[in-house]
Amino acid sequence: MNTVRRITRKIKVGSTFIGGDAPILVQTMAATKTRDVDATVATIQKLAAHGAGMIRIAVDAPIDAEALVEIRKRVDANLSVDLQENFRMAEKVAPYVDKIRYNPGHLHRLEPELSWEKKVQYLVDVARNNDCALRIGVNSGSLDPEKLRQYHEKLASLDADPALKDDEAKFFDPPIRSALEHVDFVESIGFDRFCVSIKDSDPDTVLLLNRRFAALRPLVPLHLGVTEAGAPPRGILKTRSALEPLLSEGIGETLRVSLTVRADQKEQEIEAGKLILSNVANGIVAKPNDYKQTALNIVSCPGCSRTQGAKFVDLALEIEKATQFAKDYPFTIAVMGCRVNGPGETDDADIGLWCGGDKVNLKNGGAPVGAFAYDVVVEKAVELLKEKIRLSQLK
């Protein structure tokens, strides 16, 4: 297949490049506790050996940032760091990584009295001073609350006047608006060493959002992925159904397949990424609806150093197995590993589970049910699902 790639700006990230004429880069993320230096170093070395062009790690606390100093001494892979809510951590980690990812939807949480523009200016200054690239990472599970509020107001006005309900009016625009706002600001202060990701757990939405952004900002490199794709093989097929069409259209400069697997199995993400690139090169492109093998939709995150390790992965796999009886019912179950995207994704699901240390927070249509031990929460979730099926049959 002779895919014509769009030509974006080319940015340097560590020992490699993103965009322009650079090869499409496959990325993954270490799921070991970053503060466990030996385990994290071993994981990074293993993933790099499998062909990861970029390896992302999470830094949640000063102890993780301190561990990063030693990790950087022992590995020469290209490292990206995930800041999540704590944008101030950038200064501590920037000397030891090649790229910093920040989420516009998280900036309001720390120092709310400071404008998001000043926070991004700070991040750009840190990146400039430390020879780092940035990723503006927009995620539908953790969007700017103000943009969500405006979007719901728009939907309410459309409900009042059905004549206005065309496809453009109904388009889920908060992720696009957030990405454009940040791109415009970062470029206005003279920084162009960045890429953008716009992710969702629904492959169809990923297709729409990335096509739209690529048309509006054709020079900006895009990192592609379906967030919380789930366990293999479902998670691979979900990701294929979004990424293969985009790549075949020339859209996408880096990619990640976010699979719910154990920390020592993360190479599966790299192999799945290579499969996608090989498929597109050979003219094999999954159709957008190919992932809908069952009406039941399981959303689960890939896990990282913030999750409860094997406990979370085992829970996600148990839920997948225990709910197969409902495969023909169009419900969504979200199993999330931590506080970061857990609340947002589980709010939007029919049944949501997001994990803490000893308890799992269970939700029914976004409403809290309670916090349950790992060994009983599957039974509770199945009870909720059976009740939803019963009620649906009464309609």
mmCIF file of C-alpha atoms in Angstrom:
data_model
loop_
_atom_site.group_PDB
_atom_site.id
_atom_site.type_symbol
_atom_site.label_atom_id
_atom_site.label_comp_id
_atom_site.label_asym_id
_atom_site.label_seq_id
_atom_site.Cartn_x
_atom_site.Cartn_y
_atom_site.Cartn_z
ATOM 1 C CA MET A 1 0.000 0.000 0.000
ATOM 2 C CA ASN A 2 1.509 3.313 -1.039
ATOM 3 C CA THR A 3 0.340 5.518 1.811
ATOM 4 C CA VAL A 4 1.240 9.171 1.348
ATOM 5 C CA ARG A 5 2.152 10.567 4.746
ATOM 6 C CA ARG A 6 1.436 14.166 5.484
ATOM 7 C CA ILE A 7 4.560 16.222 6.195
ATOM 8 C CA THR A 8 4.486 17.766 9.644
ATOM 9 C CA ARG A 9 7.217 19.726 11.338
ATOM 10 C CA LYS A 10 10.069 17.528 12.541
ATOM 11 C CA ILE A 11 11.017 17.668 16.214
ATOM 12 C CA LYS A 12 13.975 16.171 18.038
ATOM 13 C CA VAL A 13 13.230 13.935 21.019
ATOM 14 C CA GLY A 14 16.325 12.478 22.627
ATOM 15 C CA SER A 15 18.233 10.439 20.051
ATOM 16 C CA THR A 16 15.324 10.289 17.619
ATOM 17 C CA PHE A 17 12.936 12.507 15.682
ATOM 18 C CA ILE A 18 9.158 12.746 15.409
ATOM 19 C CA GLY A 19 7.408 13.980 12.285
ATOM 20 C CA GLY A 20 8.726 15.177 8.954
ATOM 21 C CA ASP A 21 10.453 12.326 7.144
ATOM 22 C CA ALA A 22 11.206 10.387 10.366
ATOM 23 C CA PRO A 23 9.845 6.820 10.626
ATOM 24 C CA ILE A 24 6.671 6.353 12.670
ATOM 25 C CA LEU A 25 7.737 5.694 16.238
ATOM 26 C CA VAL A 26 6.226 3.018 18.503
ATOM 27 C CA GLN A 27 5.908 4.032 22.139
ATOM 28 C CA THR A 28 5.029 2.163 25.329
ATOM 29 C CA MET A 29 4.962 2.807 29.067
ATOM 30 C CA ALA A 30 6.670 1.123 31.989
ATOM 31 C CA ALA A 31 4.223 -0.117 34.632
ATOM 32 C CA THR A 32 6.748 -0.737 37.402
ATOM 33 C CA LYS A 33 6.887 1.597 40.381
ATOM 34 C CA THR A 34 9.299 4.308 39.218
ATOM 35 C CA ARG A 35 10.814 4.492 42.695
ATOM 36 C CA ASP A 36 11.847 0.826 42.272
ATOM 37 C CA VAL A 37 14.988 1.672 40.330
ATOM 38 C CA ASP A 38 16.165 -1.863 39.568
ATOM 39 C CA ALA A 39 12.764 -3.024 38.295
ATOM 40 C CA THR A 40 12.237 0.112 36.225
ATOM 41 C CA VAL A 41 15.712 -0.050 34.674
ATOM 42 C CA ALA A 42 15.192 -3.716 33.773
ATOM 43 C CA THR A 43 11.812 -2.905 32.215
ATOM 44 C CA ILE A 44 13.163 0.001 30.173
ATOM 45 C CA GLN A 45 16.050 -2.090 28.873
ATOM 46 C CA LYS A 46 13.679 -4.914 27.930
ATOM 47 C CA LEU A 47 11.245 -2.598 26.136
ATOM 48 C CA ALA A 48 14.024 -0.813 24.278
ATOM 49 C CA ALA A 49 15.378 -4.186 23.136
ATOM 50 C CA HIS A 50 11.914 -5.020 21.751
ATOM 51 C CA GLY A 51 11.983 -1.867 19.623
ATOM 52 C CA ALA A 52 10.300 0.846 21.689
ATOM 53 C CA GLY A 53 11.370 4.204 20.291
ATOM 54 C CA MET A 54 10.040 6.038 23.339
ATOM 55 C CA ILE A 55 9.316 4.736 26.844
ATOM 56 C CA ARG A 56 7.086 6.706 29.153
ATOM 57 C CA ILE A 57 7.274 6.551 32.937
ATOM 58 C CA ALA A 58 5.111 8.142 35.624
ATOM 59 C CA VAL A 59 6.442 10.482 38.301
ATOM 60 C CA ASP A 60 3.883 10.952 41.043
ATOM 61 C CA ALA A 61 5.977 12.105 43.983
ATOM 62 C CA PRO A 62 9.434 13.492 44.844
ATOM 63 C CA ILE A 63 10.666 9.952 45.569
ATOM 64 C CA ASP A 64 9.934 9.031 41.928
ATOM 65 C CA ALA A 65 11.808 12.093 40.696
ATOM 66 C CA GLU A 66 14.786 11.152 42.870
ATOM 67 C CA ALA A 67 14.737 7.618 41.464
ATOM 68 C CA LEU A 68 14.745 9.043 37.947
ATOM 69 C CA VAL A 69 18.229 10.488 38.515
ATOM 70 C CA GLU A 70 19.649 6.983 38.983
ATOM 71 C CA ILE A 71 17.475 5.473 36.233
ATOM 72 C CA ARG A 72 18.828 7.993 33.718
ATOM 73 C CA LYS A 73 22.401 7.032 34.599
ATOM 74 C CA ARG A 74 21.717 3.370 33.828
ATOM 75 C CA VAL A 75 19.687 3.556 30.603
ATOM 76 C CA ASP A 76 20.173 5.360 27.308
ATOM 77 C CA ALA A 77 16.643 4.864 25.949
ATOM 78 C CA ASN A 78 14.467 7.826 25.002
ATOM 79 C CA LEU A 79 12.353 8.624 28.059
ATOM 80 C CA SER A 80 9.109 10.521 28.361
ATOM 81 C CA VAL A 81 7.633 11.483 31.709
ATOM 82 C CA ASP A 82 3.972 11.763 32.627
ATOM 83 C CA LEU A 83 3.300 14.650 35.040
ATOM 84 C CA GLN A 84 -0.463 14.272 35.545
ATOM 85 C CA GLU A 85 -1.702 16.839 38.097
ATOM 86 C CA ASN A 86 1.648 18.048 39.429
ATOM 87 C CA PHE A 87 2.997 20.392 36.751
ATOM 88 C CA ARG A 88 5.610 21.688 39.229
ATOM 89 C CA MET A 89 7.337 18.302 39.056
ATOM 90 C CA ALA A 90 8.597 19.263 35.583
ATOM 91 C CA GLU A 91 11.584 21.121 36.975
ATOM 92 C CA LYS A 92 12.708 18.059 38.936
ATOM 93 C CA VAL A 93 12.458 15.573 36.068
ATOM 94 C CA ALA A 94 13.331 17.595 32.959
ATOM 95 C CA PRO A 95 17.136 17.156 33.242
ATOM 96 C CA TYR A 96 16.693 13.375 33.046
ATOM 97 C CA VAL A 97 14.089 12.874 30.296
ATOM 98 C CA ASP A 98 13.651 13.701 26.630
ATOM 99 C CA LYS A 99 9.965 14.581 26.556
ATOM 100 C CA ILE A 100 7.408 15.820 29.078
ATOM 101 C CA ARG A 101 3.720 15.027 28.689
ATOM 102 C CA TYR A 102 1.155 17.282 30.285
ATOM 103 C CA ASN A 103 -2.629 17.016 30.177
ATOM 104 C CA PRO A 104 -4.532 20.318 29.736
ATOM 105 C CA GLY A 105 -7.420 18.809 31.686
ATOM 106 C CA HIS A 106 -5.282 18.448 34.819
ATOM 107 C CA LEU A 107 -3.798 21.929 35.024
ATOM 108 C CA HIS A 108 -6.681 23.390 37.030
ATOM 109 C CA ARG A 109 -6.103 21.041 39.976
ATOM 110 C CA LEU A 110 -2.867 22.463 41.403
ATOM 111 C CA GLU A 111 -2.591 26.168 42.252
ATOM 112 C CA PRO A 112 -6.056 27.044 40.894
ATOM 113 C CA GLU A 113 -5.384 30.738 41.439
ATOM 114 C CA LEU A 114 -2.744 30.599 38.662
ATOM 115 C CA SER A 115 -3.985 30.795 35.059
ATOM 116 C CA TRP A 116 -3.409 27.822 32.786
ATOM 117 C CA GLU A 117 -1.405 30.108 30.487
ATOM 118 C CA LYS A 118 1.118 30.830 33.248
ATOM 119 C CA LYS A 119 1.376 27.131 34.037
ATOM 120 C CA VAL A 120 2.048 26.267 30.402
ATOM 121 C CA GLN A 121 4.567 29.112 30.133
ATOM 122 C CA TYR A 122 6.373 27.528 33.075
ATOM 123 C CA LEU A 123 6.350 24.097 31.369
ATOM 124 C CA VAL A 124 7.652 25.565 28.121
ATOM 125 C CA ASP A 125 10.450 27.402 29.947
ATOM 126 C CA VAL A 126 11.463 24.192 31.731
ATOM 127 C CA ALA A 127 11.448 22.264 28.457
ATOM 128 C CA ARG A 128 13.514 24.922 26.682
ATOM 129 C CA ASN A 129 16.080 25.088 29.464
ATOM 130 C CA ASN A 130 16.524 21.308 29.552
ATOM 131 C CA ASP A 131 16.511 20.386 25.847
ATOM 132 C CA CYS A 132 13.135 18.623 26.162
ATOM 133 C CA ALA A 133 10.200 18.206 23.838
ATOM 134 C CA LEU A 134 6.603 18.450 25.059
ATOM 135 C CA ARG A 135 3.483 16.419 24.406
ATOM 136 C CA ILE A 136 0.143 18.137 24.827
ATOM 137 C CA GLY A 137 -1.890 15.092 25.801
ATOM 138 C CA VAL A 138 -5.656 15.572 25.692
ATOM 139 C CA ASN A 139 -7.746 12.713 27.090
ATOM 140 C CA SER A 140 -11.536 12.530 26.931
ATOM 141 C CA GLY A 141 -11.572 10.931 30.389
ATOM 142 C CA SER A 142 -9.984 13.984 32.035
ATOM 143 C CA LEU A 143 -11.071 17.121 30.226
ATOM 144 C CA ASP A 144 -11.120 20.756 31.290
ATOM 145 C CA PRO A 145 -14.310 21.043 33.435
ATOM 146 C CA GLU A 146 -15.130 24.457 31.971
ATOM 147 C CA LYS A 147 -15.099 23.141 28.414
ATOM 148 C CA LEU A 148 -17.292 20.230 29.429
ATOM 149 C CA ARG A 149 -19.728 22.634 31.081
ATOM 150 C CA GLN A 150 -19.923 24.753 27.914
ATOM 151 C CA TYR A 151 -20.428 21.639 25.803
ATOM 152 C CA HIS A 152 -23.317 20.402 27.961
ATOM 153 C CA GLU A 153 -24.900 23.861 27.798
ATOM 154 C CA LYS A 154 -24.696 23.634 24.017
ATOM 155 C CA LEU A 155 -26.348 20.210 24.040
ATOM 156 C CA ALA A 156 -29.112 21.557 26.270
ATOM 157 C CA SER A 157 -29.787 24.387 23.802
ATOM 158 C CA LEU A 158 -29.904 21.873 20.963
ATOM 159 C CA ASP A 159 -32.467 19.826 22.866
ATOM 160 C CA ALA A 160 -34.596 22.969 23.049
ATOM 161 C CA ASP A 161 -34.399 23.432 19.265
ATOM 162 C CA PRO A 162 -34.126 20.069 17.429
ATOM 163 C CA ALA A 163 -33.746 21.872 14.101
ATOM 164 C CA LEU A 164 -30.190 22.778 15.128
ATOM 165 C CA LYS A 165 -29.157 19.159 15.649
ATOM 166 C CA ASP A 166 -26.902 18.526 12.667
ATOM 167 C CA ASP A 167 -23.723 16.430 12.817
ATOM 168 C CA GLU A 168 -21.474 19.450 13.264
ATOM 169 C CA ALA A 169 -23.490 20.739 16.191
ATOM 170 C CA LYS A 170 -23.393 17.349 17.927
ATOM 171 C CA PHE A 171 -19.674 16.803 17.391
ATOM 172 C CA PHE A 172 -17.871 16.201 20.708
ATOM 173 C CA ASP A 173 -15.662 19.256 20.522
ATOM 174 C CA PRO A 174 -14.103 19.768 24.010
ATOM 175 C CA PRO A 175 -10.984 17.664 23.163
ATOM 176 C CA ILE A 176 -10.423 19.563 19.900
ATOM 177 C CA ARG A 177 -11.011 22.945 21.525
ATOM 178 C CA SER A 178 -8.602 22.101 24.324
ATOM 179 C CA ALA A 179 -5.875 20.915 21.945
ATOM 180 C CA LEU A 180 -6.212 23.950 19.653
ATOM 181 C CA GLU A 181 -6.172 26.380 22.569
ATOM 182 C CA HIS A 182 -2.926 24.935 23.916
ATOM 183 C CA VAL A 183 -1.250 24.598 20.520
ATOM 184 C CA ASP A 184 -2.048 28.227 19.701
ATOM 185 C CA PHE A 185 -0.690 29.444 23.033
ATOM 186 C CA VAL A 186 2.497 27.362 22.937
ATOM 187 C CA GLU A 187 3.238 28.542 19.404
ATOM 188 C CA SER A 188 2.484 32.151 20.366
ATOM 189 C CA ILE A 189 5.345 32.066 22.901
ATOM 190 C CA GLY A 190 7.748 30.769 20.280
ATOM 191 C CA PHE A 191 7.896 27.048 21.099
ATOM 192 C CA ASP A 192 7.298 24.461 18.381
ATOM 193 C CA ARG A 193 9.097 21.393 19.733
ATOM 194 C CA PHE A 194 5.931 19.562 20.669
ATOM 195 C CA CYS A 195 3.464 16.956 19.512
ATOM 196 C CA VAL A 196 -0.195 16.461 20.366
ATOM 197 C CA SER A 197 -2.309 13.452 21.315
ATOM 198 C CA ILE A 198 -6.112 13.407 21.419
ATOM 199 C CA LYS A 199 -7.321 10.135 22.874
ATOM 200 C CA ASP A 200 -10.587 8.478 23.760
ATOM 201 C CA SER A 201 -11.601 4.952 24.758
ATOM 202 C CA ASP A 202 -13.968 4.782 21.766
ATOM 203 C CA PRO A 203 -12.159 4.071 18.456
ATOM 204 C CA ASP A 204 -14.792 5.885 16.377
ATOM 205 C CA THR A 205 -14.257 9.037 18.439
ATOM 206 C CA VAL A 206 -10.474 8.705 18.066
ATOM 207 C CA LEU A 207 -10.920 8.620 14.294
ATOM 208 C CA LEU A 208 -13.141 11.700 14.213
ATOM 209 C CA LEU A 209 -11.035 13.776 16.605
ATOM 210 C CA ASN A 210 -7.690 13.058 14.964
ATOM 211 C CA ARG A 211 -8.985 13.599 11.436
ATOM 212 C CA ARG A 212 -10.423 16.920 12.541
ATOM 213 C CA PHE A 213 -7.260 18.064 14.306
ATOM 214 C CA ALA A 214 -4.988 16.958 11.425
ATOM 215 C CA ALA A 215 -7.054 19.039 9.017
ATOM 216 C CA LEU A 216 -6.955 22.107 11.264
ATOM 217 C CA ARG A 217 -3.257 21.909 12.278
ATOM 218 C CA PRO A 218 -1.487 19.901 9.543
ATOM 219 C CA LEU A 219 2.033 20.844 10.691
ATOM 220 C CA VAL A 220 1.685 19.509 14.244
ATOM 221 C CA PRO A 221 2.933 15.912 14.794
ATOM 222 C CA LEU A 222 0.287 13.588 16.221
ATOM 223 C CA HIS A 223 0.747 10.752 18.693
ATOM 224 C CA LEU A 224 -2.033 8.200 18.132
ATOM 225 C CA GLY A 225 -3.731 5.827 20.530
ATOM 226 C CA VAL A 226 -6.994 4.465 21.871
ATOM 227 C CA THR A 227 -6.839 5.042 25.592
ATOM 228 C CA GLU A 228 -7.975 2.281 27.953
ATOM 229 C CA ALA A 229 -8.268 -0.137 25.020
ATOM 230 C CA GLY A 230 -8.369 -3.165 27.319
ATOM 231 C CA ALA A 231 -6.881 -6.640 27.387
ATOM 232 C CA PRO A 232 -5.753 -8.533 24.282
ATOM 233 C CA PRO A 233 -7.176 -9.470 21.855
ATOM 234 C CA ARG A 234 -10.024 -6.969 22.308
ATOM 235 C CA GLY A 235 -7.634 -4.084 23.022
ATOM 236 C CA ILE A 236 -5.542 -4.787 19.938
ATOM 237 C CA LEU A 237 -8.549 -4.919 17.635
ATOM 238 C CA LYS A 238 -9.995 -1.743 19.160
ATOM 239 C CA THR A 239 -6.728 0.073 18.523
ATOM 240 C CA ARG A 240 -6.338 -1.332 15.031
ATOM 241 C CA SER A 241 -9.805 -0.136 14.054
ATOM 242 C CA ALA A 242 -8.824 3.482 14.798
ATOM 243 C CA LEU A 243 -5.106 3.637 14.044
ATOM 244 C CA GLU A 244 -4.953 1.643 10.813
ATOM 245 C CA PRO A 245 -7.439 3.934 9.000
ATOM 246 C CA LEU A 246 -5.662 7.057 10.303
ATOM 247 C CA LEU A 247 -2.202 5.814 9.333
ATOM 248 C CA SER A 248 -3.466 4.719 5.910
ATOM 249 C CA GLU A 249 -4.624 8.323 5.428
ATOM 250 C CA GLY A 250 -1.125 9.571 6.282
ATOM 251 C CA ILE A 251 -2.106 10.788 9.766
ATOM 252 C CA GLY A 252 0.106 9.934 12.744
ATOM 253 C CA GLU A 253 3.775 10.274 13.627
ATOM 254 C CA THR A 254 3.960 8.114 16.778
ATOM 255 C CA LEU A 255 1.623 5.521 18.273
ATOM 256 C CA ARG A 256 0.937 3.429 21.328
ATOM 257 C CA VAL A 257 -1.285 0.397 21.861
ATOM 258 C CA SER A 258 -2.535 0.752 25.456
ATOM 259 C CA LEU A 259 -3.158 -2.823 26.629
ATOM 260 C CA THR A 260 -4.273 -4.109 30.013
ATOM 261 C CA VAL A 261 -1.392 -6.473 30.697
ATOM 262 C CA ARG A 262 0.946 -7.139 33.605
ATOM 263 C CA ALA A 263 4.008 -4.965 34.140
ATOM 264 C CA ASP A 264 6.330 -7.690 32.818
ATOM 265 C CA GLN A 265 4.266 -8.115 29.622
ATOM 266 C CA LYS A 266 4.434 -4.574 28.253
ATOM 267 C CA GLU A 267 6.374 -5.745 25.197
ATOM 268 C CA GLN A 268 2.966 -6.877 23.906
ATOM 269 C CA GLU A 269 2.181 -3.199 23.303
ATOM 270 C CA ILE A 270 5.259 -2.865 21.100
ATOM 271 C CA GLU A 271 4.492 -6.015 19.128
ATOM 272 C CA ALA A 272 0.919 -4.823 18.561
ATOM 273 C CA GLY A 273 2.238 -1.456 17.374
ATOM 274 C CA LYS A 274 4.575 -3.155 14.928
ATOM 275 C CA LEU A 275 1.664 -5.283 13.690
ATOM 276 C CA ILE A 276 -0.377 -2.163 12.972
ATOM 277 C CA LEU A 277 2.466 -0.558 11.013
ATOM 278 C CA SER A 278 3.050 -3.784 9.074
ATOM 279 C CA ASN A 279 -0.655 -4.114 8.287
ATOM 280 C CA VAL A 280 -0.888 -0.573 6.923
ATOM 281 C CA ALA A 281 2.272 -1.061 4.853
ATOM 282 C CA ASN A 282 0.725 -4.197 3.351
ATOM 283 C CA GLY A 283 -2.683 -2.695 2.678
ATOM 284 C CA ILE A 284 -4.447 -4.395 5.598
ATOM 285 C CA VAL A 285 -6.684 -1.838 7.277
ATOM 286 C CA ALA A 286 -9.239 -2.703 9.945
ATOM 287 C CA LYS A 287 -12.660 -1.182 9.450
ATOM 288 C CA PRO A 288 -13.871 1.234 12.133
ATOM 289 C CA ASN A 289 -16.533 -1.180 13.423
ATOM 290 C CA ASP A 290 -14.410 -4.338 13.367
ATOM 291 C CA TYR A 291 -13.764 -4.088 17.104
ATOM 292 C CA LYS A 292 -17.473 -4.401 17.924
ATOM 293 C CA GLN A 293 -17.382 -8.173 18.223
ATOM 294 C CA THR A 294 -19.857 -8.013 21.111
ATOM 295 C CA ALA A 295 -22.427 -5.443 22.144
ATOM 296 C CA LEU A 296 -20.886 -5.378 25.634
ATOM 297 C CA ASN A 297 -18.010 -2.896 25.753
ATOM 298 C CA ILE A 298 -15.200 -3.381 28.281
ATOM 299 C CA VAL A 299 -12.958 -0.351 28.845
ATOM 300 C CA SER A 300 -9.820 -0.894 30.934
ATOM 301 C CA CYS A 301 -6.647 1.138 31.250
ATOM 302 C CA PRO A 302 -3.171 -0.238 30.531
ATOM 303 C CA GLY A 303 -1.851 0.231 34.031
ATOM 304 C CA CYS A 304 1.229 2.178 35.047
ATOM 305 C CA SER A 305 3.231 2.838 38.204
ATOM 306 C CA ARG A 306 0.154 4.459 39.800
ATOM 307 C CA THR A 307 -2.003 1.322 39.576
ATOM 308 C CA GLN A 308 -2.081 -1.520 42.056
ATOM 309 C CA GLY A 309 -0.028 -3.738 39.777
ATOM 310 C CA ALA A 310 -1.209 -7.298 39.316
ATOM 311 C CA LYS A 311 -4.295 -6.691 41.492
ATOM 312 C CA PHE A 312 -5.697 -4.239 38.962
ATOM 313 C CA VAL A 313 -4.834 -6.361 35.920
ATOM 314 C CA ASP A 314 -6.299 -9.482 37.534
ATOM 315 C CA LEU A 315 -9.474 -7.556 38.344
ATOM 316 C CA ALA A 316 -9.855 -6.345 34.759
ATOM 317 C CA LEU A 317 -9.420 -9.893 33.433
ATOM 318 C CA GLU A 318 -11.880 -11.273 36.003
ATOM 319 C CA ILE A 319 -14.492 -8.705 34.961
ATOM 320 C CA GLU A 320 -13.969 -9.588 31.297
ATOM 321 C CA LYS A 321 -14.513 -13.293 32.050
ATOM 322 C CA ALA A 322 -17.373 -12.881 34.539
ATOM 323 C CA THR A 323 -19.466 -10.698 32.208
ATOM 324 C CA GLN A 324 -19.350 -12.829 29.074
ATOM 325 C CA PHE A 325 -22.947 -13.898 29.737
ATOM 326 C CA ALA A 326 -23.938 -10.310 28.839
ATOM 327 C CA LYS A 327 -21.968 -10.056 25.580
ATOM 328 C CA ASP A 328 -25.109 -9.324 23.549
ATOM 329 C CA TYR A 329 -26.214 -6.377 25.710
ATOM 330 C CA PRO A 330 -25.034 -2.854 24.806
ATOM 331 C CA PHE A 331 -23.581 -1.808 28.146
ATOM 332 C CA THR A 332 -20.182 -0.295 28.914
ATOM 333 C CA ILE A 333 -18.091 -1.453 31.868
ATOM 334 C CA ALA A 334 -15.013 0.610 32.747
ATOM 335 C CA VAL A 335 -12.230 -0.832 34.915
ATOM 336 C CA MET A 336 -9.680 1.846 35.775
ATOM 337 C CA GLY A 337 -6.416 1.515 37.667
ATOM 338 C CA CYS A 338 -6.114 4.796 39.554
ATOM 339 C CA ARG A 339 -7.429 8.266 40.329
ATOM 340 C CA VAL A 340 -6.144 9.968 37.153
ATOM 341 C CA ASN A 341 -8.688 8.984 34.495
ATOM 342 C CA GLY A 342 -10.644 6.627 36.760
ATOM 343 C CA PRO A 343 -13.337 9.058 37.918
ATOM 344 C CA GLY A 344 -13.983 10.482 34.420
ATOM 345 C CA GLU A 345 -14.117 7.184 32.555
ATOM 346 C CA THR A 346 -16.243 5.485 35.213
ATOM 347 C CA ASP A 347 -18.677 8.420 35.285
ATOM 348 C CA ASP A 348 -19.446 7.786 31.615
ATOM 349 C CA ALA A 349 -19.866 4.004 31.970
ATOM 350 C CA ASP A 350 -22.941 1.976 32.842
ATOM 351 C CA ILE A 351 -20.842 0.215 35.476
ATOM 352 C CA GLY A 352 -17.534 1.640 36.652
ATOM 353 C CA LEU A 353 -14.759 0.314 38.836
ATOM 354 C CA TRP A 354 -11.707 2.351 39.744
ATOM 355 C CA CYS A 355 -9.063 0.967 41.994
ATOM 356 C CA GLY A 356 -7.458 2.112 45.192
ATOM 357 C CA GLY A 357 -4.937 0.324 47.361
ATOM 358 C CA ASP A 358 -7.248 -2.081 49.192
ATOM 359 C CA LYS A 359 -10.670 -1.112 47.868
ATOM 360 C CA VAL A 360 -12.335 -0.705 44.496
ATOM 361 C CA ASN A 361 -14.771 2.166 43.996
ATOM 362 C CA LEU A 362 -17.905 0.830 42.295
ATOM 363 C CA LYS A 363 -20.292 3.086 40.342
ATOM 364 C CA ASN A 364 -23.675 2.521 38.782
ATOM 365 C CA GLY A 365 -24.197 4.884 35.847
ATOM 366 C CA GLY A 366 -21.792 7.366 37.408
ATOM 367 C CA ALA A 367 -23.400 7.226 40.856
ATOM 368 C CA PRO A 368 -21.200 5.845 43.664
ATOM 369 C CA VAL A 369 -22.327 2.481 45.044
ATOM 370 C CA GLY A 370 -19.522 1.987 47.537
ATOM 371 C CA ALA A 371 -15.934 0.865 48.020
ATOM 372 C CA PHE A 372 -15.446 -2.909 48.086
ATOM 373 C CA ALA A 373 -12.576 -5.303 48.614
ATOM 374 C CA TYR A 374 -10.988 -6.759 45.492
ATOM 375 C CA ASP A 375 -12.262 -10.259 46.305
ATOM 376 C CA VAL A 376 -15.946 -9.239 46.390
ATOM 377 C CA VAL A 377 -16.270 -6.373 43.917
ATOM 378 C CA VAL A 378 -16.607 -8.612 40.837
ATOM 379 C CA GLU A 379 -19.690 -10.256 42.348
ATOM 380 C CA LYS A 380 -21.137 -6.811 43.136
ATOM 381 C CA ALA A 381 -20.507 -5.600 39.584
ATOM 382 C CA VAL A 382 -22.139 -8.709 38.094
ATOM 383 C CA GLU A 383 -25.213 -8.134 40.288
ATOM 384 C CA LEU A 384 -25.488 -4.587 38.928
ATOM 385 C CA LEU A 385 -25.127 -5.834 35.358
ATOM 386 C CA LYS A 386 -27.830 -8.479 35.804
ATOM 387 C CA GLU A 387 -30.184 -5.847 37.182
ATOM 388 C CA LYS A 388 -29.508 -3.574 34.203
ATOM 389 C CA ILE A 389 -30.288 -6.444 31.843
ATOM 390 C CA ARG A 390 -33.510 -7.188 33.736
ATOM 391 C CA LEU A 391 -34.635 -3.568 33.538
ATOM 392 C CA SER A 392 -33.756 -3.340 29.844
ATOM 393 C CA GLN A 393 -35.976 -6.323 29.114
ATOM 394 C CA LEU A 394 -38.940 -4.637 30.770
ATOM 395 C CA LYS A 395 -38.839 -1.710 28.357
#
